[in-house]
Tab-separated table of C-alpha atoms in Angstrom:
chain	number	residue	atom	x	y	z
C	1	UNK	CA	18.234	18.319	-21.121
C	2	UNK	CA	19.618	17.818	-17.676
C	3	UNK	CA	20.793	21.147	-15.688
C	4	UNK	CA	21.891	22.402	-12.488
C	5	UNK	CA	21.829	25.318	-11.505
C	6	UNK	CA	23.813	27.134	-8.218
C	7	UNK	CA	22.430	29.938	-6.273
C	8	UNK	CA	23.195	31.321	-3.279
C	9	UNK	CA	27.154	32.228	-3.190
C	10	UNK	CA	27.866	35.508	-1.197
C	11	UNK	CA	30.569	36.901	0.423
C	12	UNK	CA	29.908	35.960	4.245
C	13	UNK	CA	32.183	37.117	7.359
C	14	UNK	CA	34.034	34.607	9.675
C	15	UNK	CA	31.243	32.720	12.102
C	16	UNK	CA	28.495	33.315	9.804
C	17	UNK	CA	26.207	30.988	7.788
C	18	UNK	CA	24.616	30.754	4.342
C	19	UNK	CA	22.580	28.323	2.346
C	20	UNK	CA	23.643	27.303	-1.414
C	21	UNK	CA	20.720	25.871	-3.546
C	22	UNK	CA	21.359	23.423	-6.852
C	23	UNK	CA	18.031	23.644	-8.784
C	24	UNK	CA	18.046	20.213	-11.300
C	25	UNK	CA	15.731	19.543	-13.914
C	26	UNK	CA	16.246	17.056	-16.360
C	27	UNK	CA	16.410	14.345	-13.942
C	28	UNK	CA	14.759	13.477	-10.437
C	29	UNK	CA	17.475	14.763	-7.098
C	30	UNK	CA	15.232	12.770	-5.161
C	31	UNK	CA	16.306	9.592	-7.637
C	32	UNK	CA	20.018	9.978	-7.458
C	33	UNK	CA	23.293	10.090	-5.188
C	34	UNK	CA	23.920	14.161	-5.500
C	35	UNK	CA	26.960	15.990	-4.540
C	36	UNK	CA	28.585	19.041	-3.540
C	37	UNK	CA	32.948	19.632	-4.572
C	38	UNK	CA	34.338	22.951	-4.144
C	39	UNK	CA	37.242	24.649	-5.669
C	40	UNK	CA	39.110	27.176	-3.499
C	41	UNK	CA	40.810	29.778	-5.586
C	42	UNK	CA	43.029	28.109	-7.818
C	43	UNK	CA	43.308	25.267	-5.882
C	44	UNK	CA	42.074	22.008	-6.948
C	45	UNK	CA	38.827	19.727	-6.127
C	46	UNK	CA	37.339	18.951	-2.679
C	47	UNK	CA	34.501	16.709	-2.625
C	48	UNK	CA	32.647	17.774	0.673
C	49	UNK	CA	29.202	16.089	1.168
C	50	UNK	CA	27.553	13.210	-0.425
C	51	UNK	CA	23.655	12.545	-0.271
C	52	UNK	CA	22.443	8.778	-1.330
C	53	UNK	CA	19.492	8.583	-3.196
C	54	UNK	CA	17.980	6.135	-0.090
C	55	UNK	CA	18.607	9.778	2.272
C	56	UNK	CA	21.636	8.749	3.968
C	57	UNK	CA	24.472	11.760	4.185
C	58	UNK	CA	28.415	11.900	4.166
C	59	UNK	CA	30.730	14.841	4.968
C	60	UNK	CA	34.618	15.378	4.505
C	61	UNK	CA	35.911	15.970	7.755
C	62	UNK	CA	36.850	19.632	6.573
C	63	UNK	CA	32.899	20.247	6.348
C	64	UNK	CA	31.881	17.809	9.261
C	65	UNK	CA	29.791	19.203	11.964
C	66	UNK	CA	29.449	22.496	10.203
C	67	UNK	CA	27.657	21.797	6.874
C	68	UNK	CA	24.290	20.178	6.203
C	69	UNK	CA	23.597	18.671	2.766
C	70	UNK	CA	19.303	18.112	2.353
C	71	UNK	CA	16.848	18.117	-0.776
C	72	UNK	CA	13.276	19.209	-1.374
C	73	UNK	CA	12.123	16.368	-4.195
C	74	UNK	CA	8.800	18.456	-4.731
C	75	UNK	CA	11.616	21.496	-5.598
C	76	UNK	CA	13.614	18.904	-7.258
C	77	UNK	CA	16.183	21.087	-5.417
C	78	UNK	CA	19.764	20.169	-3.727
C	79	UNK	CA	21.091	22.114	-0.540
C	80	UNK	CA	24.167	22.799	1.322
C	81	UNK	CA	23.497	24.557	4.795
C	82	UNK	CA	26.800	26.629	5.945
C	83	UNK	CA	27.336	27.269	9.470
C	84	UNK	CA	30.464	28.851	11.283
C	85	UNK	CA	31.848	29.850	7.722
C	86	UNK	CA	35.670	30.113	7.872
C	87	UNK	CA	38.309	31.574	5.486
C	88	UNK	CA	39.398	28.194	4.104
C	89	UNK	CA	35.868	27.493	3.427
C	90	UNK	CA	36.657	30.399	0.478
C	91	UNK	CA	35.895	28.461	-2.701
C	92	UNK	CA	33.599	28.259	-5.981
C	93	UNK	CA	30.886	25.416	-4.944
C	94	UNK	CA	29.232	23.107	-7.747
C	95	UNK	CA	26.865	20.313	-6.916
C	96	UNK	CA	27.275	17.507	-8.886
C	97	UNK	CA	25.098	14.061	-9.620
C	98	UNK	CA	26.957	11.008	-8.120
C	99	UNK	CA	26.909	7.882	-10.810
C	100	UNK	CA	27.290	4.927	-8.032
C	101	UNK	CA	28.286	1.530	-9.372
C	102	UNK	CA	28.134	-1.487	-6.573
C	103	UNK	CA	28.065	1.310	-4.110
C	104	UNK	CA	30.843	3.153	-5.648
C	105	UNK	CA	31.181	6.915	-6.999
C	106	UNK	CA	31.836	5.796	-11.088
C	107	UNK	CA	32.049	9.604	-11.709
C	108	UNK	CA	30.069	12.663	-11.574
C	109	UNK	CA	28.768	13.094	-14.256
C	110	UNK	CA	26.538	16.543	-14.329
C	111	UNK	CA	27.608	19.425	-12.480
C	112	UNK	CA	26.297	23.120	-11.994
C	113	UNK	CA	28.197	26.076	-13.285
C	114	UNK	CA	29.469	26.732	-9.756
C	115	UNK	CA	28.849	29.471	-7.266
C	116	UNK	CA	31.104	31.603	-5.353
C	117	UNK	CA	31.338	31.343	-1.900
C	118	UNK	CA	33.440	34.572	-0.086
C	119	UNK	CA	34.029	34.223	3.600
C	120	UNK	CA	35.940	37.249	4.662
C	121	UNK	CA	35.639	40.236	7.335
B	1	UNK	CA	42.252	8.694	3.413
B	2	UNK	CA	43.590	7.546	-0.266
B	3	UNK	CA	46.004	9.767	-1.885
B	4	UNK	CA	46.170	10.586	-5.238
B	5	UNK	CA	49.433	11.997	-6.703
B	6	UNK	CA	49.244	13.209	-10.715
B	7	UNK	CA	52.348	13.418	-12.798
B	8	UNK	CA	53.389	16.125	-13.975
B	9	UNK	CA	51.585	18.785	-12.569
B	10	UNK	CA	52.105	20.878	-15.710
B	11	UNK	CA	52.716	19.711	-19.185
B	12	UNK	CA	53.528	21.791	-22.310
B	13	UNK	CA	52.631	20.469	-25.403
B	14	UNK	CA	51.739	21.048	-29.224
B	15	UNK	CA	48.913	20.435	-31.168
B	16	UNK	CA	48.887	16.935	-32.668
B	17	UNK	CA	51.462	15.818	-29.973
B	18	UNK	CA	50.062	12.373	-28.250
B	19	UNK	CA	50.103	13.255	-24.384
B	20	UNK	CA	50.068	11.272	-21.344
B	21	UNK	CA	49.071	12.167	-17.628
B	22	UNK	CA	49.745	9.620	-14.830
B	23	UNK	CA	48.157	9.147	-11.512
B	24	UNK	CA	49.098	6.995	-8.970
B	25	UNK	CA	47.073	5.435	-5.853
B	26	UNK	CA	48.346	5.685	-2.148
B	27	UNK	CA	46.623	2.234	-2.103
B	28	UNK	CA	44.897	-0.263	-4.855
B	29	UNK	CA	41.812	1.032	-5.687
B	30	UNK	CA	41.022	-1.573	-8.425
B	31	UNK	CA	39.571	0.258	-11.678
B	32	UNK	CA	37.927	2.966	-9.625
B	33	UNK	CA	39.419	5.748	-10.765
B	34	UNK	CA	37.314	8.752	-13.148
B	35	UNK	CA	39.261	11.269	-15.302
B	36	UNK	CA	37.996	15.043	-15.617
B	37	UNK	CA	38.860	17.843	-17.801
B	38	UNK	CA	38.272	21.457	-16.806
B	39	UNK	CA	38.552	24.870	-18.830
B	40	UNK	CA	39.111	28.171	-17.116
B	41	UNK	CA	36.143	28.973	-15.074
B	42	UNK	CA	34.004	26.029	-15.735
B	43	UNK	CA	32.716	23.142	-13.839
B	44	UNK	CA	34.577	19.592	-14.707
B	45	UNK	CA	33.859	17.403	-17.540
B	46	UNK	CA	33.995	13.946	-16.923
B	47	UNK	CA	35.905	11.825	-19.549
B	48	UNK	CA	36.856	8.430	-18.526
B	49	UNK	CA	35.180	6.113	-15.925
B	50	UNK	CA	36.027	3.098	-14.213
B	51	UNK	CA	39.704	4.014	-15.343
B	52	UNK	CA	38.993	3.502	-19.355
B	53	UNK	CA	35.863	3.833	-19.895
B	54	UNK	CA	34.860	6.857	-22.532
B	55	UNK	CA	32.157	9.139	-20.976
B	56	UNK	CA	29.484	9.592	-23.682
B	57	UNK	CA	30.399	12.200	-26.797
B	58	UNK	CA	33.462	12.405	-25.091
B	59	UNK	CA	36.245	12.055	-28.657
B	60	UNK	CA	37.852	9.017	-28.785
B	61	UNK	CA	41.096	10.590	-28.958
B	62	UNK	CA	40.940	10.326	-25.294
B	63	UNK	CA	41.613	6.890	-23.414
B	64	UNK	CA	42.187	6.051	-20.045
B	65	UNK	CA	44.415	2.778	-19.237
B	66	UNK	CA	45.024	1.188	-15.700
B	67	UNK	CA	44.753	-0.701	-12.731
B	68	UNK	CA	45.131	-1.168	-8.718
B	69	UNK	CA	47.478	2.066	-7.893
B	70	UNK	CA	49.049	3.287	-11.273
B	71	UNK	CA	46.766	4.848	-14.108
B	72	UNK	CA	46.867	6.947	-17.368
B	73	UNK	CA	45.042	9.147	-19.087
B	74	UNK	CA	46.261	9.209	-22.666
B	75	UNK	CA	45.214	12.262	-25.831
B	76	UNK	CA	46.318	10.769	-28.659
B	77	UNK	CA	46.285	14.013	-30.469
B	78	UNK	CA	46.117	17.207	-29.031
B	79	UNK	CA	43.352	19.603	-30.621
B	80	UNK	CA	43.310	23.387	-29.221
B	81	UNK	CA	40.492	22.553	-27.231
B	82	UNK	CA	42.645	20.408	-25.285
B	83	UNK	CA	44.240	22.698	-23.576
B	84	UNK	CA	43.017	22.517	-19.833
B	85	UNK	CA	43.536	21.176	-16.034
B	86	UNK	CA	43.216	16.921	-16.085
B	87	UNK	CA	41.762	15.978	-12.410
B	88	UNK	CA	41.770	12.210	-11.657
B	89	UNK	CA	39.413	11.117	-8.608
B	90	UNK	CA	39.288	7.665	-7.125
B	91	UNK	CA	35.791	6.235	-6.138
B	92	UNK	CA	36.908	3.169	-4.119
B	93	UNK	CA	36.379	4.381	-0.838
B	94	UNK	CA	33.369	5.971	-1.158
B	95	UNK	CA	31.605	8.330	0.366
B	96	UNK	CA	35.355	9.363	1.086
B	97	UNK	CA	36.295	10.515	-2.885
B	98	UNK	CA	39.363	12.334	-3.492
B	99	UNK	CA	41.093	13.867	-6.457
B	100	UNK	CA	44.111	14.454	-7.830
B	101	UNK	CA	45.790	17.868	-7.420
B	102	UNK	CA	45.717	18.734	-11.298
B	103	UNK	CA	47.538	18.490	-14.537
B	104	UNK	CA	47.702	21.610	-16.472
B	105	UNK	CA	48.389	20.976	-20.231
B	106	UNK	CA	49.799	24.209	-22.098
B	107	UNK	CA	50.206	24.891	-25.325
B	108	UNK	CA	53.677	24.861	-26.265
């Protein structure tokens, strides 16, 4: 059965930095084109960071410069490094595995339960 | 980046009605375009790929319909467990992926 599983969500203050974990099993990370959306408080979807299978990483300009997205294949674990946290960056996070067709997102069609991210003073 | 406007934003509706949800391309995006459904406090469900393509033991009541800028998702009749936000997300300009802001179906 394929699962993935968020960790790491915490309420953070302004400037600060935290790392958010997707634990898969049911599949190989290393294998696939993985992906983290977020969801800020009844808002709707923001995809944020996309990692190809081959290693190769994309980030929404909202994210760019201040998020990292990596993965440990011998973990079979996803990451999203946070770094000068903001209030906008307020949102439930859920990685997601990337379907790519020709090169081209076809949907996502796994995703964690989501994790809470809280960036306040 | 390509903009994706759903209509309506909110829909009230009763169970058995046939319901349709529209989103439109800022620019063609060929058959690109994925369908979600999400409950209250969940992650998404994907339902329709490559604009009409039925996700795997997703109920064939749903069906998705369209082409270059203009798409549907169609539920041909609404069960109670139908009742949730529709997201549509376009995949043609990849790694850049946007959604749709959200259609919330009600019951009526």
């Amino acid at each position: 059965e394929v699962q993935l599983v968020e960790s790491g969500g915490d309420l953070v203050q302004p400037g600060g930095s935290l790392r958010l974990s997707c634990a898969a099993s049911g599949f190989i990370v290393g294998s696939n084109s993985m992906s983290w959306v977020r969801q800020a408080p009844g808002r709707g979807l923001e995809s944020i960071s996309l990692i190809y299978s081959g290693g190769n990483t994309f980030y929404a300009d909202s994210v760019k410069a201040r998020f990292s997205i990596s993965r440990d294949n011998s973990k079979n674990t996803l990451y999203l490094q946070m770094n000068s946290l903001r209030a906008e960056d307020t949102a439930v996070y859920y990685c997601a595995r990337a379907l790519l067709h020709f090169g081209v997102v076809s949907g996502f069609d796994y995703w964690g339960q989501g994790i809470l991210v809280t960036v306040s003073s | 980046d390509i903009q994706m406007t759903q209509s309506p934003s909110s829909l009230s509706a009763s169970v058995g009605d046939r319901v349709t949800i529209t989103c439109r391309a800022s620019q063609s995006i060929n058959n690109f375009l994925n369908w979600y459904q999400q409950k209250p406090g969940k992650a998404p469900k994907l339902l329709i790929y490559a604009a009409s393509s039925l996700q795997s033991g997703v109920p064939s009541r749903f069906s998705g319909h369209g082409s270059g800028t203009d798409f549907t998702l169609t539920i041909s009749s609404l069960q109670p467990e139908d009742f949730a936000t529709y997201y549509c997300q376009q995949g043609y300009s990849t790694p850049t992926i946007t959604f749709g802001q959200g259609t919330r179906l009600e019951i009526k």
